Short mmCIF file of C-alpha atoms in Angstrom, two decimals:
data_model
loop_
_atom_site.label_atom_id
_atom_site.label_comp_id
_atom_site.label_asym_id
_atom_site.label_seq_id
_atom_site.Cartn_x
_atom_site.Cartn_y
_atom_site.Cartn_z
CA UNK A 1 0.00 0.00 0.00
CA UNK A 2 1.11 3.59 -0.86
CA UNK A 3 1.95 5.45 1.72
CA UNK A 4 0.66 9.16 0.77
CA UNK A 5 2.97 11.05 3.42
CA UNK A 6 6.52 9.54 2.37
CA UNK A 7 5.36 10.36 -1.66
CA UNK A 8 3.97 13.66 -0.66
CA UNK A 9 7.44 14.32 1.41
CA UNK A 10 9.61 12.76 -1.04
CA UNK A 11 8.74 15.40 -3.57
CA UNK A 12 9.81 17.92 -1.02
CA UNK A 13 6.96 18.90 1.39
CA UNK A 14 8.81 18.96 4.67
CA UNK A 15 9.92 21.48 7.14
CA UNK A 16 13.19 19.34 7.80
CA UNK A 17 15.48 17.43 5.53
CA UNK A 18 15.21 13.45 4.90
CA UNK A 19 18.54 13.16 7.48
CA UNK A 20 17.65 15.58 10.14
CA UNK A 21 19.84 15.83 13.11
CA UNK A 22 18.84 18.15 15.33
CA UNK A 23 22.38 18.88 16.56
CA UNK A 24 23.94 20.10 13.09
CA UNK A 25 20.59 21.30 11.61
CA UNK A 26 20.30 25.13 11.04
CA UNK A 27 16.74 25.72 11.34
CA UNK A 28 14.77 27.64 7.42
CA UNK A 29 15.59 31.33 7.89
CA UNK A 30 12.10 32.51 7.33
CA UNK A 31 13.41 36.33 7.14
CA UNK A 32 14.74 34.89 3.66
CA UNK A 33 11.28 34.23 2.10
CA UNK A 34 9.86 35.39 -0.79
CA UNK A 35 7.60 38.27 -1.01
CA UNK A 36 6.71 38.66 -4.06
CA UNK A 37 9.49 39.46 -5.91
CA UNK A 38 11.06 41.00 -2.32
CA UNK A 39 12.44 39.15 0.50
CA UNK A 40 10.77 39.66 3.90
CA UNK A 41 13.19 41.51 5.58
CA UNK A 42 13.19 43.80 2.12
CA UNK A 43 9.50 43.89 1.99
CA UNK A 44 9.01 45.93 4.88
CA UNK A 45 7.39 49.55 4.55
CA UNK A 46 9.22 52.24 4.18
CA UNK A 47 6.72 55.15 3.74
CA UNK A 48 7.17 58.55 2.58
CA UNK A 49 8.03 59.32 -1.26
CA UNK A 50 10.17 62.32 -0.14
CA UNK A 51 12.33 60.27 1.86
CA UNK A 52 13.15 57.52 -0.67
CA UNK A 53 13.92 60.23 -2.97
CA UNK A 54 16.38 62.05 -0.87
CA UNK A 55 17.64 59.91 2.21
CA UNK A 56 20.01 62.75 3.04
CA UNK A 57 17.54 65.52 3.07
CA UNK A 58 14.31 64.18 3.68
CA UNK A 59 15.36 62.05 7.17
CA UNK A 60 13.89 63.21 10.20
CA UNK A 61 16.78 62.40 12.23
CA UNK A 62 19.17 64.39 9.55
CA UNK A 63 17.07 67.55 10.16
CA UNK A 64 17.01 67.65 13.48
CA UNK A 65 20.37 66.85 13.88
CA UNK A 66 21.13 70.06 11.59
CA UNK A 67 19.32 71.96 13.55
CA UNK A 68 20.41 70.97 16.91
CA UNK A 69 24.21 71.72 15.66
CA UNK A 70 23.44 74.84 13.68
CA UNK A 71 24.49 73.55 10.41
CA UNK A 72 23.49 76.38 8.43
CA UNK A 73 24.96 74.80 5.21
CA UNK A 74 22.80 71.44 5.79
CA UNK A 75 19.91 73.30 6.81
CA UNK A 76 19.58 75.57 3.68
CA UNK A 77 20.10 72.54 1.34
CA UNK A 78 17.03 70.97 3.76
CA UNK A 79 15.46 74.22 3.33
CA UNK A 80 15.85 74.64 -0.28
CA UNK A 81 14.85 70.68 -1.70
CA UNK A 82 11.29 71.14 0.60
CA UNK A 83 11.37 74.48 -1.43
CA UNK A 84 10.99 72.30 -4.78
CA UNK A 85 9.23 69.56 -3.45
CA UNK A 86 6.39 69.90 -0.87
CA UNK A 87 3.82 72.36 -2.26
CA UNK A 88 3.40 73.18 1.58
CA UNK A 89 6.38 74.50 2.90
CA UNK A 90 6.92 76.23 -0.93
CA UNK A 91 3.53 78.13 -0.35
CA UNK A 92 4.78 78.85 3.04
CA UNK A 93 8.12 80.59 2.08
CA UNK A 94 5.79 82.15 -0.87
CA UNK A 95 3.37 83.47 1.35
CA UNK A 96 5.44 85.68 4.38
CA UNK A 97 8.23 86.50 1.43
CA UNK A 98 4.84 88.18 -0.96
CA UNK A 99 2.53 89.46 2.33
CA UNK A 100 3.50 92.52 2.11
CA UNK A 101 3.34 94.95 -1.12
CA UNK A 102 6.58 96.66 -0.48
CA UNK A 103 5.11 99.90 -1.36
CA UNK A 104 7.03 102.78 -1.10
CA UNK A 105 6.55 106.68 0.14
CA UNK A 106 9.74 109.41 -0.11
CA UNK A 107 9.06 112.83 1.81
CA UNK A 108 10.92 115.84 0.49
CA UNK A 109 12.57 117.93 3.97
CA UNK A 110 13.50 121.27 3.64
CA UNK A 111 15.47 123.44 6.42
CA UNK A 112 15.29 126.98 5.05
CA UNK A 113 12.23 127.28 2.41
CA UNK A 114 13.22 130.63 1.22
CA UNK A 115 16.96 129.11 -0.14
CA UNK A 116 15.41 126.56 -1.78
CA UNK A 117 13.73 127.36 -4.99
CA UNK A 118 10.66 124.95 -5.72
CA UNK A 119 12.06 124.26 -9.61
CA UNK A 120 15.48 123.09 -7.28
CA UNK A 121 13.25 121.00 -5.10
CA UNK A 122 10.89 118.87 -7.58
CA UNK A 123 13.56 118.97 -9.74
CA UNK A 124 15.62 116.66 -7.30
CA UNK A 125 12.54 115.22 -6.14
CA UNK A 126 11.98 113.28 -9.59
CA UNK A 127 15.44 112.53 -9.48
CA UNK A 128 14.90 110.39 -6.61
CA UNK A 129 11.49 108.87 -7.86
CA UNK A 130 13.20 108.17 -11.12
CA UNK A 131 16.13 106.24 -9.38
CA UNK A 132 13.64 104.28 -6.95
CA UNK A 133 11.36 103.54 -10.42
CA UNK A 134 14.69 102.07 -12.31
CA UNK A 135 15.80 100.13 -9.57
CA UNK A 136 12.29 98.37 -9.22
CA UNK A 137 12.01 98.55 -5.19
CA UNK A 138 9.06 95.99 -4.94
CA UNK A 139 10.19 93.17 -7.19
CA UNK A 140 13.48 93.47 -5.18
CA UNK A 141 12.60 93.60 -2.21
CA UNK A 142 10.06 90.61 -3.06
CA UNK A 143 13.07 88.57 -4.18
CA UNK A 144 14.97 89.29 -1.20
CA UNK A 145 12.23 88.04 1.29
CA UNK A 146 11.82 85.14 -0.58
CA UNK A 147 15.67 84.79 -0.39
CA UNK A 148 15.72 85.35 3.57
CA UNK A 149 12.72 83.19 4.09
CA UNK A 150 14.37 79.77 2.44
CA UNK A 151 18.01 80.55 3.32
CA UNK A 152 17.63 82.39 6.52
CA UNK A 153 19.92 85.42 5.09
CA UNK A 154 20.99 87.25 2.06
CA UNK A 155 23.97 89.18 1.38
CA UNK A 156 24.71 91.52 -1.68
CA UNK A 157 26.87 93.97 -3.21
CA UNK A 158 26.37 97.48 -4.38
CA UNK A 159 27.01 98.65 -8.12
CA UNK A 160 26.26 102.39 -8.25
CA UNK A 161 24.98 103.63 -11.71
CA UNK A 162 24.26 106.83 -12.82
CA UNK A 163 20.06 106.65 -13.04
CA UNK A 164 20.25 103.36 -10.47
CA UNK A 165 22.18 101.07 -8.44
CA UNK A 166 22.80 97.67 -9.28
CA UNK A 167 22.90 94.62 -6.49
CA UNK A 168 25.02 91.63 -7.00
CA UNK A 169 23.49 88.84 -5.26
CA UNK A 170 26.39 86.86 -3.43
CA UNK A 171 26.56 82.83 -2.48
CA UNK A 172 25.59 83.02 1.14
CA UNK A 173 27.34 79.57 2.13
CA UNK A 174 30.39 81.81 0.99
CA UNK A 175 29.29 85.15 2.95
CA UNK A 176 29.44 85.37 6.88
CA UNK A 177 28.93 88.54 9.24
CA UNK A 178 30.53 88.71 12.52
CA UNK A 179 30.11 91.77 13.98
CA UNK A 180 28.35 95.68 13.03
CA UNK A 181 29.86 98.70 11.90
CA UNK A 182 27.80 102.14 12.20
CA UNK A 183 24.84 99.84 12.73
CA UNK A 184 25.69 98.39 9.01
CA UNK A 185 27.36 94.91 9.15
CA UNK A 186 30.87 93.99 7.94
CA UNK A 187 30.52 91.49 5.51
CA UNK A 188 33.11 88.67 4.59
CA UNK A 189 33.29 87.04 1.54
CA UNK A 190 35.44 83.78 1.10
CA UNK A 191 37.61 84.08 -1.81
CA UNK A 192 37.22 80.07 -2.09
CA UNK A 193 34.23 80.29 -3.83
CA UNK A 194 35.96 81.07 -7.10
CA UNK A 195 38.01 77.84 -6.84
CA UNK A 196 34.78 75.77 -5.66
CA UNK A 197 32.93 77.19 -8.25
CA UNK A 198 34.67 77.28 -11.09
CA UNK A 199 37.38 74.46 -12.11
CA UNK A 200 38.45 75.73 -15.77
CA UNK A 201 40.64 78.55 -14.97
CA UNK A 202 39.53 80.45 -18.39
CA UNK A 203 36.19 80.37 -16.96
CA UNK A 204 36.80 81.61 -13.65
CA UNK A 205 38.87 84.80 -14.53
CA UNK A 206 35.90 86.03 -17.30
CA UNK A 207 33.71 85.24 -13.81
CA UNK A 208 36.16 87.44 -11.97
CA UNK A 209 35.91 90.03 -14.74
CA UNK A 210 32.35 90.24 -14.23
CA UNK A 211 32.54 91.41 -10.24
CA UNK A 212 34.11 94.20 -8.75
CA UNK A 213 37.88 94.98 -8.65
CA UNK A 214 37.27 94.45 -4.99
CA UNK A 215 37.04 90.59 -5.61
CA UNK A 216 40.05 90.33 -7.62
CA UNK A 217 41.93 91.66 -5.31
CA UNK A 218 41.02 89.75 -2.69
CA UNK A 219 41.00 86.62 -4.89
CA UNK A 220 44.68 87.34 -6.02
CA UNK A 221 45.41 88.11 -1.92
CA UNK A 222 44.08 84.50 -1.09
CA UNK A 223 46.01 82.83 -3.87
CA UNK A 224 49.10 84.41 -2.21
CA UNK A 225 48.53 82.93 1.09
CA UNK A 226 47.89 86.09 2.30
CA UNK A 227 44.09 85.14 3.58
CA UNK A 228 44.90 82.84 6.38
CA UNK A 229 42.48 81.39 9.38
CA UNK A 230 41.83 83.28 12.43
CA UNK A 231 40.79 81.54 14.80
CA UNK A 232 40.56 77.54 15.29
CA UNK A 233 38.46 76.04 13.04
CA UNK A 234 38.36 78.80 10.64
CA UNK A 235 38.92 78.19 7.31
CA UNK A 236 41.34 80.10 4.89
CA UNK A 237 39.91 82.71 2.30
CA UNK A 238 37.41 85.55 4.80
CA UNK A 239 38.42 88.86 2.81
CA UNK A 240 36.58 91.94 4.43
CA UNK A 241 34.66 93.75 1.60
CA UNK A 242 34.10 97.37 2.01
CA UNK A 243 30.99 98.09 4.73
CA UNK A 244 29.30 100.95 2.35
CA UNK A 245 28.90 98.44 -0.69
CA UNK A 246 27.76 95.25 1.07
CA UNK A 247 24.09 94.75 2.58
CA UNK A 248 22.77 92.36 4.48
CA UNK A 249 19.24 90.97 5.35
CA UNK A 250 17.68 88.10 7.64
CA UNK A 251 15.28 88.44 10.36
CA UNK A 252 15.77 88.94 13.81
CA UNK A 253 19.30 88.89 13.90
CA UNK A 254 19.17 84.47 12.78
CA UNK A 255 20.90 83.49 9.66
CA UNK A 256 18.61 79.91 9.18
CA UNK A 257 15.63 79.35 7.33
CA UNK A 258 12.60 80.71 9.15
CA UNK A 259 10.66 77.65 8.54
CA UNK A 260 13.32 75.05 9.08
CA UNK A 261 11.36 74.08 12.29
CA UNK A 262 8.27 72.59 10.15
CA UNK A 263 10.19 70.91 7.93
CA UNK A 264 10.24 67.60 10.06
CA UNK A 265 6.17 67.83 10.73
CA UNK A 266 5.81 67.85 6.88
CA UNK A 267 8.26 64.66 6.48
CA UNK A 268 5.76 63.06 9.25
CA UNK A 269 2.80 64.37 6.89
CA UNK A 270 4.60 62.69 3.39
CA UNK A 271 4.61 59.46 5.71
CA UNK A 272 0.92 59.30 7.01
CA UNK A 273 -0.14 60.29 3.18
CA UNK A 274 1.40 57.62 1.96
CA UNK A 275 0.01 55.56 4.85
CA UNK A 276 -3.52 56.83 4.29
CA UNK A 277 -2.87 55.67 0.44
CA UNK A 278 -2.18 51.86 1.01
CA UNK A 279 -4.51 51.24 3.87
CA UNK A 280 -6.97 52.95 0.46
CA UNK A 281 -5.17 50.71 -1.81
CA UNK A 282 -5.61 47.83 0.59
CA UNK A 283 -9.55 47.97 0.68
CA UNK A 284 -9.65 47.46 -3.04
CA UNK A 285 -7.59 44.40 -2.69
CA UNK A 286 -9.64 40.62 -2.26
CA UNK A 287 -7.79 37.27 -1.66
CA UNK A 288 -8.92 34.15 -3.08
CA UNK A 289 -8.30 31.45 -0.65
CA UNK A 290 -8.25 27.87 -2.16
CA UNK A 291 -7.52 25.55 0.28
CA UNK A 292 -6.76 21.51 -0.11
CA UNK A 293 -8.79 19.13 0.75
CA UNK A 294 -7.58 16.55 3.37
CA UNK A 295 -9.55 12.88 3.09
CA UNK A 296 -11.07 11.28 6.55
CA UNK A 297 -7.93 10.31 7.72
CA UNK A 298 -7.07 13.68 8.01
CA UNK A 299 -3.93 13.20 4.77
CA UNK A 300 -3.57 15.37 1.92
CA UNK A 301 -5.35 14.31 -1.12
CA UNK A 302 -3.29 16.44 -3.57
CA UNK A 303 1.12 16.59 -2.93
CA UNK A 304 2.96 19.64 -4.05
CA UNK A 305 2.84 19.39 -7.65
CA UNK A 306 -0.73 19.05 -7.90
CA UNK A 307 -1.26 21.85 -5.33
CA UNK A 308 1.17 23.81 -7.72
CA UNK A 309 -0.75 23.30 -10.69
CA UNK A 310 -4.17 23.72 -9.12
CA UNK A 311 -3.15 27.19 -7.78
CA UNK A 312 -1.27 28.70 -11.29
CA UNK A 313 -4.69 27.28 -13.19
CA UNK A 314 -6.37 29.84 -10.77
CA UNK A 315 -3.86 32.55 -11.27
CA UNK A 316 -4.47 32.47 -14.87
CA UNK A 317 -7.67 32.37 -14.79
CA UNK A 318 -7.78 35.57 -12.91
CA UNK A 319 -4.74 36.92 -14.31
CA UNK A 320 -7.10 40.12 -16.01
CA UNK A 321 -8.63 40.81 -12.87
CA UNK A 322 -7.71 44.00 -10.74
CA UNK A 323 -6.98 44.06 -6.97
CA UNK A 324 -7.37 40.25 -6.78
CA UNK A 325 -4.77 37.54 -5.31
CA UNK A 326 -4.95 33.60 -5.28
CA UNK A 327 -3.96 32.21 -1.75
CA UNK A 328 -3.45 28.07 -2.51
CA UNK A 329 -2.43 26.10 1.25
CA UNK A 330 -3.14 23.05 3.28
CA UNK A 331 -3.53 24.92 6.33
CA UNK A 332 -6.17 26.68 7.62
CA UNK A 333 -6.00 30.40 7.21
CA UNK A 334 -7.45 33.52 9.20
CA UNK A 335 -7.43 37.11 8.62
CA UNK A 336 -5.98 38.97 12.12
CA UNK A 337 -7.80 42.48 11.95
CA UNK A 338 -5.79 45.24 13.99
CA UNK A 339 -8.01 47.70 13.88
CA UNK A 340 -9.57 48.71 17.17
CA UNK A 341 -13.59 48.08 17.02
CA UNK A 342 -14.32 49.54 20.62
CA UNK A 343 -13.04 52.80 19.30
CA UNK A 344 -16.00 55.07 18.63
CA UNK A 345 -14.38 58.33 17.54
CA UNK A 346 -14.51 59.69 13.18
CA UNK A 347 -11.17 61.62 14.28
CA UNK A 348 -9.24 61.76 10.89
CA UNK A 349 -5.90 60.85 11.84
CA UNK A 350 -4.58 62.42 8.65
CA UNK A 351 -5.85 65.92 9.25
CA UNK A 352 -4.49 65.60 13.03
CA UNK A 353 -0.84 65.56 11.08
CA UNK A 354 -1.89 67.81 8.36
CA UNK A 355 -2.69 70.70 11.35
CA UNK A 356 0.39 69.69 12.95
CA UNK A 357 2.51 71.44 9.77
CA UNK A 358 0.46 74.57 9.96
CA UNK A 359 1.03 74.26 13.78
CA UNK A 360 5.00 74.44 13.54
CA UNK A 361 4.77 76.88 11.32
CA UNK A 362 2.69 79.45 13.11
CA UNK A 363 0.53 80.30 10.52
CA UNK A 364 -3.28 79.70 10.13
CA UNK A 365 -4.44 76.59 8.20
CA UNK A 366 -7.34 78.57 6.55
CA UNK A 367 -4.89 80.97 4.80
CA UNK A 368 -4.14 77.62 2.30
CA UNK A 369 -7.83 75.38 2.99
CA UNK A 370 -10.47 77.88 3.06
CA UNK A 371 -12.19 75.67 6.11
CA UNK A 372 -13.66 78.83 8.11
CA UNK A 373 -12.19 81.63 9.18
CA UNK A 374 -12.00 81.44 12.82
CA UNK A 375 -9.76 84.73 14.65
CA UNK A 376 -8.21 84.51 10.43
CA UNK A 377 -7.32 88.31 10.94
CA UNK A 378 -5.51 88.05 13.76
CA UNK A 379 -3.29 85.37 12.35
CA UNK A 380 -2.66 87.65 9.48
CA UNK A 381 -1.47 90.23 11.98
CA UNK A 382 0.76 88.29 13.87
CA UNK A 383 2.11 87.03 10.78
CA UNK A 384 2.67 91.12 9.76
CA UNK A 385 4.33 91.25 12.70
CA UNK A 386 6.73 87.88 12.56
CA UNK A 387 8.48 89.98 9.36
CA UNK A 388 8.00 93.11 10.28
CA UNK A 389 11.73 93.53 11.13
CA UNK A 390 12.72 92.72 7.81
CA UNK A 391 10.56 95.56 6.66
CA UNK A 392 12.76 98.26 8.80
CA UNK A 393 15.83 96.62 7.30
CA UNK A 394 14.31 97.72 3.69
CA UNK A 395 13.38 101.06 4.81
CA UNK A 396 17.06 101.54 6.18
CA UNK A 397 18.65 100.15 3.38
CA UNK A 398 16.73 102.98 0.90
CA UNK A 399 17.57 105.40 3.07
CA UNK A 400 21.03 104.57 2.44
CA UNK A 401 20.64 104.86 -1.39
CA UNK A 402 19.29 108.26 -0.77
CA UNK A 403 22.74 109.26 1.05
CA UNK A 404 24.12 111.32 -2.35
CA UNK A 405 20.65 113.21 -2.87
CA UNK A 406 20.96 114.32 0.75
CA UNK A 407 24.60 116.28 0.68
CA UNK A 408 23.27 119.45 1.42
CA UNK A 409 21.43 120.24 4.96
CA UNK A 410 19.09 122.87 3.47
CA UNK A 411 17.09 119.85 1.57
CA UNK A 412 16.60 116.20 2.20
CA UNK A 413 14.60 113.62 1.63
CA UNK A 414 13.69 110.57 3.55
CA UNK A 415 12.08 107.15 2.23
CA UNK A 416 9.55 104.85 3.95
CA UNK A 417 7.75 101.54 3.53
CA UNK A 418 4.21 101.38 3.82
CA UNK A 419 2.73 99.05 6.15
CA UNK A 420 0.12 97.92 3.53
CA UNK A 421 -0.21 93.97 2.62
CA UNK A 422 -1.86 91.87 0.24
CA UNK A 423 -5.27 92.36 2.41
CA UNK A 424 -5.40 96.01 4.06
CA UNK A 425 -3.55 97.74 1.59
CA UNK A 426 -7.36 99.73 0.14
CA UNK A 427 -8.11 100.34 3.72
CA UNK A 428 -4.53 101.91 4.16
CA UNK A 429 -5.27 103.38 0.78
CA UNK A 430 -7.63 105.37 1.94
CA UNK A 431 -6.08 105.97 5.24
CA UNK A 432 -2.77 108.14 3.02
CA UNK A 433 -5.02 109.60 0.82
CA UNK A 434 -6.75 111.17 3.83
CA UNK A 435 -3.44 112.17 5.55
CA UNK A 436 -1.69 113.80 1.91
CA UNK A 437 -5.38 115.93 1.37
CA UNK A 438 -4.67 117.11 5.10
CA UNK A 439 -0.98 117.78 4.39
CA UNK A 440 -1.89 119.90 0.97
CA UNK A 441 -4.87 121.71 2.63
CA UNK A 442 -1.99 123.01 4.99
CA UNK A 443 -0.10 123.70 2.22
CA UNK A 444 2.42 121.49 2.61
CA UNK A 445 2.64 119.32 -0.16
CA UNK A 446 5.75 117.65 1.42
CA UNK A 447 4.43 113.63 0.64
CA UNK A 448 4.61 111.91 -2.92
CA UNK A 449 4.66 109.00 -3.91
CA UNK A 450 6.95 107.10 -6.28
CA UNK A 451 5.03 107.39 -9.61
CA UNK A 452 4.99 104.23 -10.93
CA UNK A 453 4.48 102.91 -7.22
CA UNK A 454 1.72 104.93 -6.37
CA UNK A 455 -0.93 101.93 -7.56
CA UNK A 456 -2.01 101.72 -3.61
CA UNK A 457 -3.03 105.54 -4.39
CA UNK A 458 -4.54 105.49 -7.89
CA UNK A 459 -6.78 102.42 -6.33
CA UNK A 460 -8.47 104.72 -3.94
CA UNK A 461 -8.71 108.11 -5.87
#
C-alpha cells in the first residue's frame, strides 16, 4: 500500500530534511522568504516618497540633527529641496516672502524754504522717484524676502549707476557677518568660492571680470597665502569687503531658514499620506483562498505538484482581474484584523498631522484650505508682525541709497515703507489719501509718492 505522506514528502513537502539531526541542523531562515518578488526583511514599509527620494535631506533624524548643531549649510540645502518639493512648505516661504506689497513713500525735507527754490526741489525730487522707479524697489525687495525666508539670510553687493544702483546677489554659504559697523554689518566674503565654483581657470577669470575689482583683489590676496584662518576652526579665504557696498538681510538677527522648524512635521505628513494611500489601496484588494482538501484520515489528497498546478490554473484564470490575489495552502487560514472596534471616535488621523505642519509653522491653516475663518485676521497680523523687522531693514537700506541726494542740509529727503499687505492695503489706501489731502490743505505738499508705485493711491482716488 502507498503510503501518501513519504510520496507527498519525497517530492519535497517537509519542514526538515530526509537526514535531520537536530544537533547540526540550522533551522529555514524565514526572514529569507519570498515576497513577491522581495524578501521579507526587504519587503518591509518604508513610507514617505520624499524620503526615498532624498535619504540625506528628507530624514527626520538628519534635520534635526542640523538643527540641533546649527548647520546652516545642511539646513539651507534641507530648506531649499522642501522648497521644490512639498507644495506646503513652498507656499509657506511664498506666502510671508509676498505678504506685504513693499510699497514705497519718499518725503521731500526742507530746512530753510526761502533758499530753496521749488524748480530746485521737484527737480531733485523726480530725481529720486526716477532712481527708486529704475531700480524696481518691490520686485526686489520681493526677491529678497523670498531669499531670507528659504536661506535664513541674504547678502549683496552694491554697483552704483548713474540713473540706479545695481545689487550683485552673493553665495551666502560663501558670505558670513561677525560683527556691526555704524549699525551696518561687515561682511566677509570667502575668496574660495571662485576655486569651488569654477574648475576651468579660463572660466573663472571672465567670472572674476564680471565682479568688482574688490574681488580680484582679494582673490589674487588668497592665492598668495595672504588670507589665512583666524581663529581655530576657521577656514582660509574671509576677505573683508568694504561696509558701504555690502548689505545684508535676515530676520531677527538668525541666519537659518525661518521655517526650518516645520520641515520635520511635513516629512511626518509625506509618511501618514502615503500611509492613508495603502490602507486605500488595501480595501480594493480581495484574496482568493483555495484551500486543499484533506480525506477522513485527516492526509492530503493532492502533494505539491498538484497543489502547484491547481493554484497557477487559478492565477491564470484571474490573471485580467484587478486588486485580486490567489492564496493556494493546506492549512487553515485567518485574517488577524488590527483595527480597534471599541473605538467610537470619526477623528481623521490624517488631518491631526496635516494641522500639525500649519502648527510648527505658526501660521493659520485657513490661509491655504479655506475651512472657516476662525480669529483669520488676527493670524494675518501676527504674521505682519513675525516679518515686520525685515521691513525696517528695507526702509534703512533705501535710506542709504538716498545718502548722495541728501549732501546738502538745506534739503533732504527721507524714504519709507508702507505698512500695507496683500489684504489692508485699500483700507490703508484710503487711510494716506486722507493724511496727503490734510498735508496739501496746509499747504504742505511735502508727501509723494513714487510714480509708478503709487498703484495703492490710484486704487483709492
Amino acid at each position: 500500500m502507498i503510503n501518501r505522506k513519504e510520496e507527498i514528502r519525497k517530492k519535497g513537502f517537509s519542514l526538515y530534511p530526509e537526514n535531520y539531526n537536530q544537533d547540526i541542523y540550522t533551522p529555514t531562515d524565514f526572514s529569507k522568504i519570498r515576497v513577491g518578488i522581495q524578501n521579507l526583511e526587504d519587503a518591509t514599509i518604508i513610507l514617505g516618497d520624499l524620503a526615498r527620494t532624498n535619504p540625506n535631506l528628507a530624514d527626520k533624524a538628519t534635520v534635526l540633527r542640523a538643527i540641533e548643531s546649527n548647520d546652516l549649510i545642511k539646513m539651507r540645502e534641507i530648506s531649499n529641496f522642501f522648497f521644490k518639493t512639498s507644495g506646503i512648505y513652498s507656499r509657506l516661504c511664498r506666502y510671508m516672502a509676498y505678504l506685504y506689497r513693499y510699497d514705497w513713500l519718499v518725503t521731500p525735507y526742507t530746512n530753510d524754504k526761502k533758499a530753496i527754490k521749488p524748480d530746485k526741489l521737484l527737480q531733485t525730487f523726480n530725481q529720486v522717484l526716477f532712481y527708486f522707479d529704475n531700480f524696481e524697489v518691490k520686485k526686489f525687495f520681493g526677491e529678497v524676502a523670498l531669499s531670507v525666508i528659504r536661506n535664513g539670510c541674504y547678502y549683496g553687493y552694491l554697483i552704483p549707476q548713474s540713473d540706479r544702483v545695481v545689487v550683485q546677489e552673493l553665495p551666502v554659504n560663501y558670505c558670513r557677518s561677525r560683527y556691526k559697523v555704524n549699525n551696518q554689518y561687515a561682511v566677509e566674503f570667502n575668496m574660495k568660492y571662485f576655486d569651488d565654483a569654477f574648475k576651468d581657470n579660463i572660466q573663472r577669470q571672465k567670472i572674476l571680470n564680471l565682479f568688482p575689482p574688490e574681488f580680484k583683489k582679494g582673490y589674487a590676496a588668497y592665492k598668495k597665502g595672504k588670507l589665512k584662518p583666524e581663529f581655530p576652526g576657521d577656514t582660509a579665504g574671509w576677505y573683508l569687503l568694504d561696509i558701504n557696498s555690502t548689505i545684508k538681510f535676515n530676520l531677527n538677527g538668525e541666519d537659518f531658514p525661518v521655517f526650518i522648524s516645520v520641515i520635520p512635521a511635513i516629512i511626518d505628513l509625506d509618511a501618514a499620506q502615503e500611509l492613508d494611500r495603502k490602507k486605500m489601496a488595501q480595501k480594493l484588494l480581495k484574496i482568493i483562498i483555495q484551500k486543499m482538501p484533506l480525506d477522513k484520515n485527516g492526509e492530503l489528497v493532492f502533494d505539491v505538484d498538484e497543489a502547484k498546478e491547481l493554484h497557477n490554473n487559478a492565477v491564470r484564470m484571474l490573471g485580467k482581474a484587478i486588486g485580486i490575489d490567489v492564496l493556494t495552502t493546506f492549512a487553515d487560514v485567518e485574517v488577524a484584523d488590527m483595527a480597534d472596534k471599541n473605538t467610537t471616535t470619526t477623528v481623521d488621523e490624517l488631518m491631526k498631522v496635516e494641522r500639525t505642519v500649519y502648527n510648527e509653522s505658526g501660521t493659520a491653516e485657513n490661509l491655504f484650505n479655506s475651512d472657516g475663518n476662525i480669529a483669520l485676521d488676527k493670524s494675518i497680523m501676527n504674521d505682519e508682525a513675525s516679518i515686520y523687522n525685515l521691513i525696517l531693514q528695507f526702509e534703512g537700506f533705501l535710506n542709504k541709497l538716498l545718502l548722495p541726494f541728501n549732501r546738502t542740509k538745506k534739503m533732504y529727503f527721507r524714504a519709507q515703507l508702507l505698512t500695507t499687505t496683500i489684504y489692508n492695503y485699500k483700507e490703508m489706501a484710503k487711510l494716506y489719501k486722507e493724511q496727503m489731502q490734510l498735508g496739501f490743505s496746509k499747504m504742505l505738499p511735502q508727501i509723494a509718492l513714487g510714480q509708478s508705485q503709487s498703484s495703492i493711491l490710484s486704487n483709492a482716488y
